Coordinates of C-alpha atoms and ligand atoms in Angstrom, one line a residue:
X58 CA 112.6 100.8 118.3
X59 CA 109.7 100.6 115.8
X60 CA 108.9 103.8 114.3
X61 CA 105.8 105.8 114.9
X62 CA 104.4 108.6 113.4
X63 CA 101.0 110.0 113.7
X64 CA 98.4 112.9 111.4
X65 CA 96.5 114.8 114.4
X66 CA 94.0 116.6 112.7
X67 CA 91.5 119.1 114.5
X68 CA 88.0 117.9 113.1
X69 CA 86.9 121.8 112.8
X70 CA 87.2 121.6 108.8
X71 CA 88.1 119.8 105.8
X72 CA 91.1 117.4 105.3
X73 CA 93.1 120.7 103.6
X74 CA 95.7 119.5 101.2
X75 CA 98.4 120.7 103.5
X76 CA 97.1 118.4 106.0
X77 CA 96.7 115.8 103.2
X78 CA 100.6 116.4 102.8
X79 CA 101.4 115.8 106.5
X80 CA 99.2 112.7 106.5
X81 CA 101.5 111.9 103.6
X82 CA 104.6 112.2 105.0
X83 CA 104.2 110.7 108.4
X84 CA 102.1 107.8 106.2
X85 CA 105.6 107.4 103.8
X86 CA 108.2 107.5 106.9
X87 CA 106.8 105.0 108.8
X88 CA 106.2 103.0 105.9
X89 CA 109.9 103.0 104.7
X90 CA 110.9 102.3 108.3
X91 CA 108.3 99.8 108.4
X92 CA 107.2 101.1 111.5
X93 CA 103.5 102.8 112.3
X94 CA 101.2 105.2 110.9
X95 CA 98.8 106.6 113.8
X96 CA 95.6 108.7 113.0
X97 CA 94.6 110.5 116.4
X98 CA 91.8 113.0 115.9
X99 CA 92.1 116.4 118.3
X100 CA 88.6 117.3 119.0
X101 CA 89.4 118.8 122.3
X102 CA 87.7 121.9 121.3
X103 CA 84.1 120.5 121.3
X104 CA 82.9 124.4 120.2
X105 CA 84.6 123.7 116.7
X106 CA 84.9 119.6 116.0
X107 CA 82.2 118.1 114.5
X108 CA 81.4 114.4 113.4
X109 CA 81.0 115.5 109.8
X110 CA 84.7 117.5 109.8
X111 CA 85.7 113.8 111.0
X112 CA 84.2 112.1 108.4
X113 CA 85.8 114.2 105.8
X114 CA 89.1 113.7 106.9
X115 CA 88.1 109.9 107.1
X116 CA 87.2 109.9 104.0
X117 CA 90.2 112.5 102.2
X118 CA 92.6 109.8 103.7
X119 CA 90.8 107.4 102.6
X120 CA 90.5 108.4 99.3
X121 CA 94.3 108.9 99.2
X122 CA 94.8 105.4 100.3
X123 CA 96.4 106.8 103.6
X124 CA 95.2 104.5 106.0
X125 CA 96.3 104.0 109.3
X126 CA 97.6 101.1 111.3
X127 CA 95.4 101.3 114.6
X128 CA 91.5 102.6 115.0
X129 CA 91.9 106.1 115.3
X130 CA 92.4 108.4 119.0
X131 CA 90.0 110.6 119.9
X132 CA 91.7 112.9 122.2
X133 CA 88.5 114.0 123.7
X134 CA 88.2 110.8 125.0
X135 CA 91.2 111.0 126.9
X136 CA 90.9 114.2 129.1
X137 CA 90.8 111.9 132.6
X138 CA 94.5 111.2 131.5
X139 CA 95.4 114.5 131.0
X140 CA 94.5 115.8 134.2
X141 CA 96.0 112.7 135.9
X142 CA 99.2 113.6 134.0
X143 CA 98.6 117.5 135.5
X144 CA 98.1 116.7 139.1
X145 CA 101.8 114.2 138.9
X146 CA 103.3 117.7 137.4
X147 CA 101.8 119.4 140.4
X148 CA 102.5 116.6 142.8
X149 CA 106.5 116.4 141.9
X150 CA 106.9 120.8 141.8
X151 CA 106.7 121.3 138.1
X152 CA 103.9 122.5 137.7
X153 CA 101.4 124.5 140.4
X154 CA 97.6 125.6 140.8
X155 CA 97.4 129.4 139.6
X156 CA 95.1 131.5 140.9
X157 CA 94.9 134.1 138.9
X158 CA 91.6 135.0 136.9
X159 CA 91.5 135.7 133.2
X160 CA 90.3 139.3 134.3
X161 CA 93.5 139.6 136.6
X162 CA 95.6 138.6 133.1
X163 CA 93.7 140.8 130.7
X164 CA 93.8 143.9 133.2
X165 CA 97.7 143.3 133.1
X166 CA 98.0 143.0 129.9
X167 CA 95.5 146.6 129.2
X168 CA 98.1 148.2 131.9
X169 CA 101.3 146.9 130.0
X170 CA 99.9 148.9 126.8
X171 CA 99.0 151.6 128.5
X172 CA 102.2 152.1 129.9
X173 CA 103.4 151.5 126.6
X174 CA 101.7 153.7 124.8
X175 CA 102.3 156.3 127.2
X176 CA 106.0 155.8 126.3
X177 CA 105.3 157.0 122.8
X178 CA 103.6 159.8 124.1
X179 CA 105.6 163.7 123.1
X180 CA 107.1 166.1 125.3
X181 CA 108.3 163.4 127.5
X182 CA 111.6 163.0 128.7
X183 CA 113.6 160.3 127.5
X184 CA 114.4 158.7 131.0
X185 CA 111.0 159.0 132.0
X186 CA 110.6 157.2 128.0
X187 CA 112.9 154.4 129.7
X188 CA 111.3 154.6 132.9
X189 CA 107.5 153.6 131.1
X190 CA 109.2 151.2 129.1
X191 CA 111.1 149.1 132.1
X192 CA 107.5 149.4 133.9
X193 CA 105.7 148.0 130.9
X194 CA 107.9 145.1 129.9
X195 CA 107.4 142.7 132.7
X196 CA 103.6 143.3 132.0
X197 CA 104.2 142.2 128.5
X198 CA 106.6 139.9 128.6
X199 CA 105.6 136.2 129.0
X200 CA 103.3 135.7 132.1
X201 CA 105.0 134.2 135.4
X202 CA 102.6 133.4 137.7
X203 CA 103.0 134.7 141.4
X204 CA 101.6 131.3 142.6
X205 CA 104.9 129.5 140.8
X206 CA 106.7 129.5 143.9
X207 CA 104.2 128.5 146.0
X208 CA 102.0 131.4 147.4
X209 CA 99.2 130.7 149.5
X210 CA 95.9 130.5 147.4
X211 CA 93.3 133.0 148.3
X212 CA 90.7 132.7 150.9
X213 CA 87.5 130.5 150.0
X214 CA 87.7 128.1 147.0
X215 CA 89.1 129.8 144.3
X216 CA 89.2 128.1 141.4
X217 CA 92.5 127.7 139.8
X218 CA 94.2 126.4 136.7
X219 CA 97.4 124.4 136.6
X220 CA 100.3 125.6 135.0
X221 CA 103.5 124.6 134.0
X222 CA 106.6 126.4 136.1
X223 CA 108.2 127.5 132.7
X224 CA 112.4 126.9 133.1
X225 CA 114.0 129.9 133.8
X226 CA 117.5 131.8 133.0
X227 CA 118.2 128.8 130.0
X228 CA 117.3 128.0 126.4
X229 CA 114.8 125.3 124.9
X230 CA 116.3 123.8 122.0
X231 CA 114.2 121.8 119.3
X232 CA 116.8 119.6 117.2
X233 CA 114.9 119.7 114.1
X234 CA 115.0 117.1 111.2
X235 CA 113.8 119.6 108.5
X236 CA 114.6 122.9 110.1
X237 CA 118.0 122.3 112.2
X238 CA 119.0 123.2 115.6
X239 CA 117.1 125.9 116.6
X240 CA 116.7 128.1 120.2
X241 CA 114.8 130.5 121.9
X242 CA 115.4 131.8 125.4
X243 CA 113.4 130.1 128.3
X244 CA 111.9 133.8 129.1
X245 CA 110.1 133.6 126.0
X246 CA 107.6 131.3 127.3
X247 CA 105.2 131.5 129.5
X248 CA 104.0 129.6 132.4
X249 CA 101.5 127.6 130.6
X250 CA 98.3 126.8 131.4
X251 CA 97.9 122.8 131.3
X252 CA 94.6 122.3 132.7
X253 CA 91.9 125.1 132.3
X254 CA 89.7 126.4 135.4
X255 CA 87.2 124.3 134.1
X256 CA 89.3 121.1 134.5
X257 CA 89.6 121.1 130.8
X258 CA 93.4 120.0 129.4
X259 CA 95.2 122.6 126.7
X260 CA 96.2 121.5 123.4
X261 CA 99.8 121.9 124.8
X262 CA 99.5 119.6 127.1
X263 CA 97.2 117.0 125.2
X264 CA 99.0 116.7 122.5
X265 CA 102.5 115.9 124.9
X266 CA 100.7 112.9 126.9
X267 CA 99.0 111.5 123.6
X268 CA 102.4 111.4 121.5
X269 CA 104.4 109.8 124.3
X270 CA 101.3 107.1 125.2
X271 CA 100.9 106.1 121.6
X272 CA 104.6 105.8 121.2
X273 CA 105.4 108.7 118.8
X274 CA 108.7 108.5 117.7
X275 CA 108.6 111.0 115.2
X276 CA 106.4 114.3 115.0
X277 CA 105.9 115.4 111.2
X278 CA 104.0 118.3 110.7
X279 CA 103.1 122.0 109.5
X280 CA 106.0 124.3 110.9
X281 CA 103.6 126.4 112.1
X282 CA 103.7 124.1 115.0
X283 CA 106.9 124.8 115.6
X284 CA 106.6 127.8 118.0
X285 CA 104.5 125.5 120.3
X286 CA 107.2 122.3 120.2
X287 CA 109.3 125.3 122.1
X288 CA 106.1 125.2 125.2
X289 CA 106.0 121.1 124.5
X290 CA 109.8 120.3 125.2
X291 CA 109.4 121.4 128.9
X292 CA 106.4 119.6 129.6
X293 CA 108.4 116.4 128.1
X294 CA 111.2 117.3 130.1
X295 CA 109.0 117.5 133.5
X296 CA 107.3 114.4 132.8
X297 CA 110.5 113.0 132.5
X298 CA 109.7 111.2 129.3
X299 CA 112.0 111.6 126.2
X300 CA 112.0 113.7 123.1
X301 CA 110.7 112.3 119.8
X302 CA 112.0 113.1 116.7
X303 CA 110.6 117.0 115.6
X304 CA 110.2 117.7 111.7
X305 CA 108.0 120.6 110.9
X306 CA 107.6 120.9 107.0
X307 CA 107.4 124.3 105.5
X308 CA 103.9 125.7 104.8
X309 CA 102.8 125.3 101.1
X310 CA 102.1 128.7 99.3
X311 CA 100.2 129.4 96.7
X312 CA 101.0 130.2 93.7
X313 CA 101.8 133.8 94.3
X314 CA 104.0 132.9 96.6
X315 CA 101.4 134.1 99.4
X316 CA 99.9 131.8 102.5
X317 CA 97.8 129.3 101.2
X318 CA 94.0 130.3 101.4
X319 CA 90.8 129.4 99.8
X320 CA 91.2 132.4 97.0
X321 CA 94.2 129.8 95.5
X322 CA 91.2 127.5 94.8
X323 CA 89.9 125.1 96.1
X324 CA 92.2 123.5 99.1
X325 CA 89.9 120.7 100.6
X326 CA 91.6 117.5 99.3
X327 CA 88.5 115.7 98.7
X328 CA 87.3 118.8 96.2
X329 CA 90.1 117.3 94.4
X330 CA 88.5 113.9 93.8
X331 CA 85.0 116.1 92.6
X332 CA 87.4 118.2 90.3
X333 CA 88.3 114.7 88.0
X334 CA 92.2 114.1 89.6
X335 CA 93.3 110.1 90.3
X336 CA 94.0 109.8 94.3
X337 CA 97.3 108.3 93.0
X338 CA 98.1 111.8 91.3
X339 CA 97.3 113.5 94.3
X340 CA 99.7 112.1 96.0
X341 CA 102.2 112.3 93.9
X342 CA 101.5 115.9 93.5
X343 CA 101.4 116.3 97.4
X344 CA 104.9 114.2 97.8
X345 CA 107.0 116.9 95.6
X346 CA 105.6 120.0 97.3
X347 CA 108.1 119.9 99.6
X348 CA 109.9 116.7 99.2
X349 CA 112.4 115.2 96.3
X350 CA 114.8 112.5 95.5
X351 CA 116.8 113.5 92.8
X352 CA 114.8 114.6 89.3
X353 CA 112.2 112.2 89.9
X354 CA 109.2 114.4 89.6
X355 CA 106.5 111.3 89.6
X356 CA 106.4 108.5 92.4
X357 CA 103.7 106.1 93.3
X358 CA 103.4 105.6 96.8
X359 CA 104.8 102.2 96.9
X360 CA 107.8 104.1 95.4
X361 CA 107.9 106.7 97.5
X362 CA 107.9 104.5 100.6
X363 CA 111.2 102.8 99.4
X364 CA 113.0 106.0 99.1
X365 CA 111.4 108.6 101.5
X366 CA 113.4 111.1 103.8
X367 CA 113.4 113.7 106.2
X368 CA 116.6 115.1 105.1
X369 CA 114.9 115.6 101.6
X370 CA 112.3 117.9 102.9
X371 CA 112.9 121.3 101.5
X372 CA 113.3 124.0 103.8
X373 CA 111.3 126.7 102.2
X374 CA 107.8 126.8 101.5
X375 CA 106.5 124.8 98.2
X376 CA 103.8 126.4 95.8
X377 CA 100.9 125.5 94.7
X378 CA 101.1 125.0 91.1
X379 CA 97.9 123.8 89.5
X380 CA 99.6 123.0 85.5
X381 CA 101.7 120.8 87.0
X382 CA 99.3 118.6 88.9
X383 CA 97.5 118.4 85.8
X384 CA 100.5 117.1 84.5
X385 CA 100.9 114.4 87.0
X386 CA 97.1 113.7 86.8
X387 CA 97.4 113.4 83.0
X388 CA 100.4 110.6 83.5
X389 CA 98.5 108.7 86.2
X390 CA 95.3 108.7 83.9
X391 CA 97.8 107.1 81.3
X392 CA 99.3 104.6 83.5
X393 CA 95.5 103.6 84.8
X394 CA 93.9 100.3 84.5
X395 CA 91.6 100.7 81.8
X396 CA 88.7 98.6 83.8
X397 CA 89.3 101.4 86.5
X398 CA 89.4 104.4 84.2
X399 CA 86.5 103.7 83.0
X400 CA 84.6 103.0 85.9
X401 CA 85.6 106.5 87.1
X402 CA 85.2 108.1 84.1
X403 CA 81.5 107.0 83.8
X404 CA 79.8 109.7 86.0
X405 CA 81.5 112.3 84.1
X406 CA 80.2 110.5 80.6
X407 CA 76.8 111.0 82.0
X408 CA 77.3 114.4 83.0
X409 CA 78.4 115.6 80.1
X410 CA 76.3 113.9 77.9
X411 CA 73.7 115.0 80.1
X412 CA 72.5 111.3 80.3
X413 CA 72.9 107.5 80.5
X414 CA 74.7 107.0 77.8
X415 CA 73.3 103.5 76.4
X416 CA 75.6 99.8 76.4
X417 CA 76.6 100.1 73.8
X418 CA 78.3 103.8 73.4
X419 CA 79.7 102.7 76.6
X420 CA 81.1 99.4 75.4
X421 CA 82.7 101.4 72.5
X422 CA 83.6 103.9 74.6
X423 CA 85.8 101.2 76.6
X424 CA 87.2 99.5 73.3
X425 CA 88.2 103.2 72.8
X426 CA 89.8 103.8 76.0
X427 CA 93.3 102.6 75.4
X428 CA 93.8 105.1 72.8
X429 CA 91.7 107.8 73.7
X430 CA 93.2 108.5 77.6
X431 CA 96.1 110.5 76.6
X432 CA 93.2 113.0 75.8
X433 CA 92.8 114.6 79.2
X434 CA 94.7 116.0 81.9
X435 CA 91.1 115.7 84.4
X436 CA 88.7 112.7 84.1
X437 CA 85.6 115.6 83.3
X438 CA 88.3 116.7 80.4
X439 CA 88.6 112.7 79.0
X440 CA 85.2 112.4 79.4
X441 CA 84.7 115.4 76.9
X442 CA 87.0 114.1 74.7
X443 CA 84.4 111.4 74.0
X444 CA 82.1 113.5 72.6
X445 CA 81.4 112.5 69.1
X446 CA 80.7 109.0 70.3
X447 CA 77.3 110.5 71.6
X448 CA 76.9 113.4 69.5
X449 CA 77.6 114.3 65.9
X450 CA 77.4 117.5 66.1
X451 CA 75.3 117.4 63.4
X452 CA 73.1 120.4 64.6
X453 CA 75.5 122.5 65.3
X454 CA 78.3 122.1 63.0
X455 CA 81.5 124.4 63.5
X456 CA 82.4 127.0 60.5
X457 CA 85.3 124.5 59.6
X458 CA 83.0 121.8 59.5
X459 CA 80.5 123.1 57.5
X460 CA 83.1 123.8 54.8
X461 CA 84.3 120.4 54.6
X462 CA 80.8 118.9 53.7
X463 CA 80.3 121.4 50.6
X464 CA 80.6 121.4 47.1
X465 CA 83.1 118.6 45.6
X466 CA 83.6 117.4 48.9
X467 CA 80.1 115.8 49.1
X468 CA 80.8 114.2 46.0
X469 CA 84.0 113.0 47.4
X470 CA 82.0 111.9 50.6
X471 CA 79.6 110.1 48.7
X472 CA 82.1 107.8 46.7
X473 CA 83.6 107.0 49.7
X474 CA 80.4 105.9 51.5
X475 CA 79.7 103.3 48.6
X476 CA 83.3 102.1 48.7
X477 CA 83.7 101.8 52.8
X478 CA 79.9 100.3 53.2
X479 CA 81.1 97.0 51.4
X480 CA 84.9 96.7 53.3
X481 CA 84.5 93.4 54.9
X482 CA 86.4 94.1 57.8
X483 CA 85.1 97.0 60.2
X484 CA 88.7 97.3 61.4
X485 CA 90.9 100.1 61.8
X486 CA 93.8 98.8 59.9
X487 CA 91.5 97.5 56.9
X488 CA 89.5 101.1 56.7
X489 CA 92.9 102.8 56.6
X490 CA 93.6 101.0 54.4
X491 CA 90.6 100.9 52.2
X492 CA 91.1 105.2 52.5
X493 CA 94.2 105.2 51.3
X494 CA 93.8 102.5 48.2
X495 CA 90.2 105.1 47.9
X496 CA 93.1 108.1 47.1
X497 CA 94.7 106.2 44.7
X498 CA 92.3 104.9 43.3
X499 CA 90.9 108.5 42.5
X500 CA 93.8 110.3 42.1
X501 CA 93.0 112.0 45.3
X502 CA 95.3 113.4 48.7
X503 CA 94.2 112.6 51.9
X504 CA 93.6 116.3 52.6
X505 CA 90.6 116.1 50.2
X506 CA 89.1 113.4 51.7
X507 CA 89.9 113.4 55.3
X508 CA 88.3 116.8 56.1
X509 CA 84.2 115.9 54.7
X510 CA 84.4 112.4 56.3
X511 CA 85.8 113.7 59.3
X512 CA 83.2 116.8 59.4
X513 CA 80.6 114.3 58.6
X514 CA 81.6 111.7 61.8
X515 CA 82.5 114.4 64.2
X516 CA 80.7 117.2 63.1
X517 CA 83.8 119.5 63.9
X518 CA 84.8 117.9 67.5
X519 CA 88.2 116.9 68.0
X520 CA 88.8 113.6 67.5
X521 CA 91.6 111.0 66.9
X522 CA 92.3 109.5 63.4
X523 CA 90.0 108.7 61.3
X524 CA 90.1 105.1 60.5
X525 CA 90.2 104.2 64.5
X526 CA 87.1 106.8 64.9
X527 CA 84.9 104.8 62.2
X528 CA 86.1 101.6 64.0
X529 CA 84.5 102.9 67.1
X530 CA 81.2 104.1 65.9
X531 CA 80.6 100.9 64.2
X532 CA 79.5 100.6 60.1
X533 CA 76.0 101.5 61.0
X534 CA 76.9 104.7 63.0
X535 CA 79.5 105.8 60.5
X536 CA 77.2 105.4 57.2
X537 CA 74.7 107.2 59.0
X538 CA 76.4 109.7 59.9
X539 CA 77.8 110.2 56.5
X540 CA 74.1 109.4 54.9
X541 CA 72.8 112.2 57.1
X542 CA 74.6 114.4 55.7
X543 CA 74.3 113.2 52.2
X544 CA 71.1 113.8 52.7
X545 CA 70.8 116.7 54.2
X546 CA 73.1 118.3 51.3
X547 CA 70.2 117.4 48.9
X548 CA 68.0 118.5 50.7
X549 CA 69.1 121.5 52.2
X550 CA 66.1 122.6 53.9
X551 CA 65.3 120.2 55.9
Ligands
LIG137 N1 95.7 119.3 115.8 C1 96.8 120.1 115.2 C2 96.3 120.7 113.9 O1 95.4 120.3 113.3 C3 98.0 119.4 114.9 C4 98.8 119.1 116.1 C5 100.1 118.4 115.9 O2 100.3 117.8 114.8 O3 100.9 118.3 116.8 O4 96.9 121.7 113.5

């Protein structure tokens, strides 16, 4: 049987990164059992889903490379079948038209607490204490609708909603991949509503006919779904279709161990992509909150697919841990294809140069690149790292700096200058080497030279050797860099 999983997302928000993870997940198992990856958008709640929540999930899973195999479901479109599926439930005895109004159920409930609280109340007996609380329990407790076993509807033409006859004096069992076997007693649930007053179907019940008419083999998702695969199981079972396979994955935490929310930073996985980290790295990042394969700590998706599991989902919650996906950014920046990097590095070379930066800085920028892109963790941080190539710093030299280019230095500097300005080869190997034969020459360490013709390039910015730095800026930008300072030495007020 081909293998099919599915990401359902409700179109009321952002593509969260926990959803980003369960797109993950059911994207990776159907991929190592080369089977299916289904996208089916829940917008069932027309209040909340809107077109543009759609688009940003389109585009987060997109941006993650996450595509799926068919044109998306929209469940909204599918609410004729729902009902159809409804009235067969009614038709075979499974399920039945309730009559009850919402006022009937919330008046219920109000007694139930009232009762309840009446329990609590002093200078009661404790048998009338039990007596309140046997009266208030089956007010409480799950609903069971008086129309379950038939009763006659009430006079005109009520309107009703259909429910599910929920199993009684038994257990529903979910056989979980991630979680185990796990139970709760039938009288825990209620008789569910499956198509609303207003004709309308329930999320329980939606969700049920979808997976089964796409073929779901295998539900991945957020365990806090797993409460309502307790309410799904019967409507399976009173379909008469099979179970698929349940997995619920443990919620991901931040990094105080609390329930991920929006004071853990920013959770919309596209906000990601505006914060400078590789789609790649998200991934990657996502993958081991939750999941692992040994001590691997860094998979591409193409490994990932080879070797991913249920079994290897971890059972407790993973936590957000912002250092490391740095870290796994950083390593993905590494192992990028320089044409690439640079193409997504460019927007953040403008924005902090606050400008087009011109050809050529650019084209240096690139010839750069392959040494330079172990110097960020985040695309806007390697972009910074570029920063003398635009900017000397000339204005605004650091107290370091401005040591550097003083006294002897300068005089240091200057030699230099005259000897560099006639090396025939602008390359980095032949200027090293031309600065170190310059030491011997004059009896000089590196330390005395290094720091004025580095102030005088940089102006105080970090910055990579020297030799491969005056490569970059070319012989023109280097001497004038050097000359402007020179200059400026003689003439100090200017
Ligand atoms: N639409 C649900 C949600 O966004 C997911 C339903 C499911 O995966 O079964 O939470």
């Amino acid at each position: 049987m081909t293998t099919i999983t599915r990401f359902a997302p409700s179109p009321t928000g952002m593509l969260h990164i926990g959803g980003a993870r369960t797109a993950l997940f059911n994207y990776l198992y159907a991929q190592r059992n080369q089977g299916k990856f289904l996208l089916r958008i829940e917008d069932t709640d027309k209040a909340r889903s809107t077109q543009e929540a759609v688009d940003a999930i389109l585009d987060g899973m997109s941006w993650l490379g996450l595509e799926a195999d068919d044109a998306p479901v929209y469940q909204g479109e599918r609410a004729a079948r729902h009902a159809e599926c409804a009235e067969a439930l009614v038709a075979s005895g499974a399920a039945f038209r309730c009559y009850v109004t919402p006022e009937e159920l919330q008046a219920r409930r109000e007694e139930g607490e009232a009762i309840r609280a009446a329990a609590k109340a002093d200078g009661i007996s404790e048998d009338e204490r039990q007596a309140l609380r046997a009266k208030a329990e089956p007010l409480l407790a799950p609903f069971r609708s008086p129309y379950r076993d038939g009763g006659n509807p009430p006079p005109g033409n009520p309107a009703y909603s259909i429910r599910l006859k929920a199993p009684e004096g038994t257990s529903i069992t979910v056989h979980d991949e991630v979680q185990g076997e796990i139970s709760i007693a039938s009288s825990e649930i209620d008789d569910l509503i499956l198509l609303r007053r207003d004709g309308t179907p329930t999320y329980m019940l939606a969700v049920v006919v979808d997976d089964h008419d796409m073929g779901v083999t295998h539900v991945i998702r957020g365990d806090d779904h797993l409460r309502n695969t307790f309410r799904q199981i019967p409507i399976y079972k009173a379909m008469g279709w099979g179970l698929p396979a349940f997995a619920h994955v443990p919620m991901i935490h931040g990094d105080d161990g609390a329930k991920l929310s929006k004071r853990h930073g920013a959770l919309s996985t596209t906000a990601y992509r505006e914060m400078g980290y590789l789609p790649e790295a998200m991934n990657a990042y996502l993958l081991r909150l939750g999941w692992s394969h040994g001590d691997q700590e860094i998979f591409t998706l193409e490994e990932a697919a080879n070797v991913f599991s249920l079994e290897a989902i971890n059972k407790a919650p993973a936590r957000l841990d912002i250092a490391k996906l740095n870290d796994v950014n950083a390593h993905f920046i590494r192992q990028c294809n320089e044409d690439r990097l640079m193409e997504l590095l460019i927007p953040w070379l403008t924005e902090a140069a606050e400008d087009e930066l011109d050809n050529d800085t650019i084209r240096r920028i690139r010839i750069a690149l392959p040494t330079m892109k172990d110097r960020g963790s985040t695309l806007p941080e390697l972009a910074e790292s570029f920063r003398f190539f635009w900017t000397s710093n000339a204005d605004n030299l650091n107290k370091k700096a401005r040591k550097a280019l003083s006294g002897d230095s300068l005089d240091r500097l200057a030699l230099l200058r005259q000897t560099i300005a006639n090396t025939a080869e602008w390359r980095d190997t032949a200027l090293q080497h031309e600065l170190e034969s310059f030491c011997s020459v004059h009896d000089l360490s590196f330390g005395q030279v290094g720091p004025p013709i580095r102030a005088a390039l940089t102006g105080g910015l970090p910055a990579p050797d020297l030799a491969p730095v005056m490569e970059w800026l070319g012989r023109d930008e280097t001497l004038a860099r050097i000359d402007f300072h020179l200059a400026r030495a003689e003439n100090p007020s200017d």
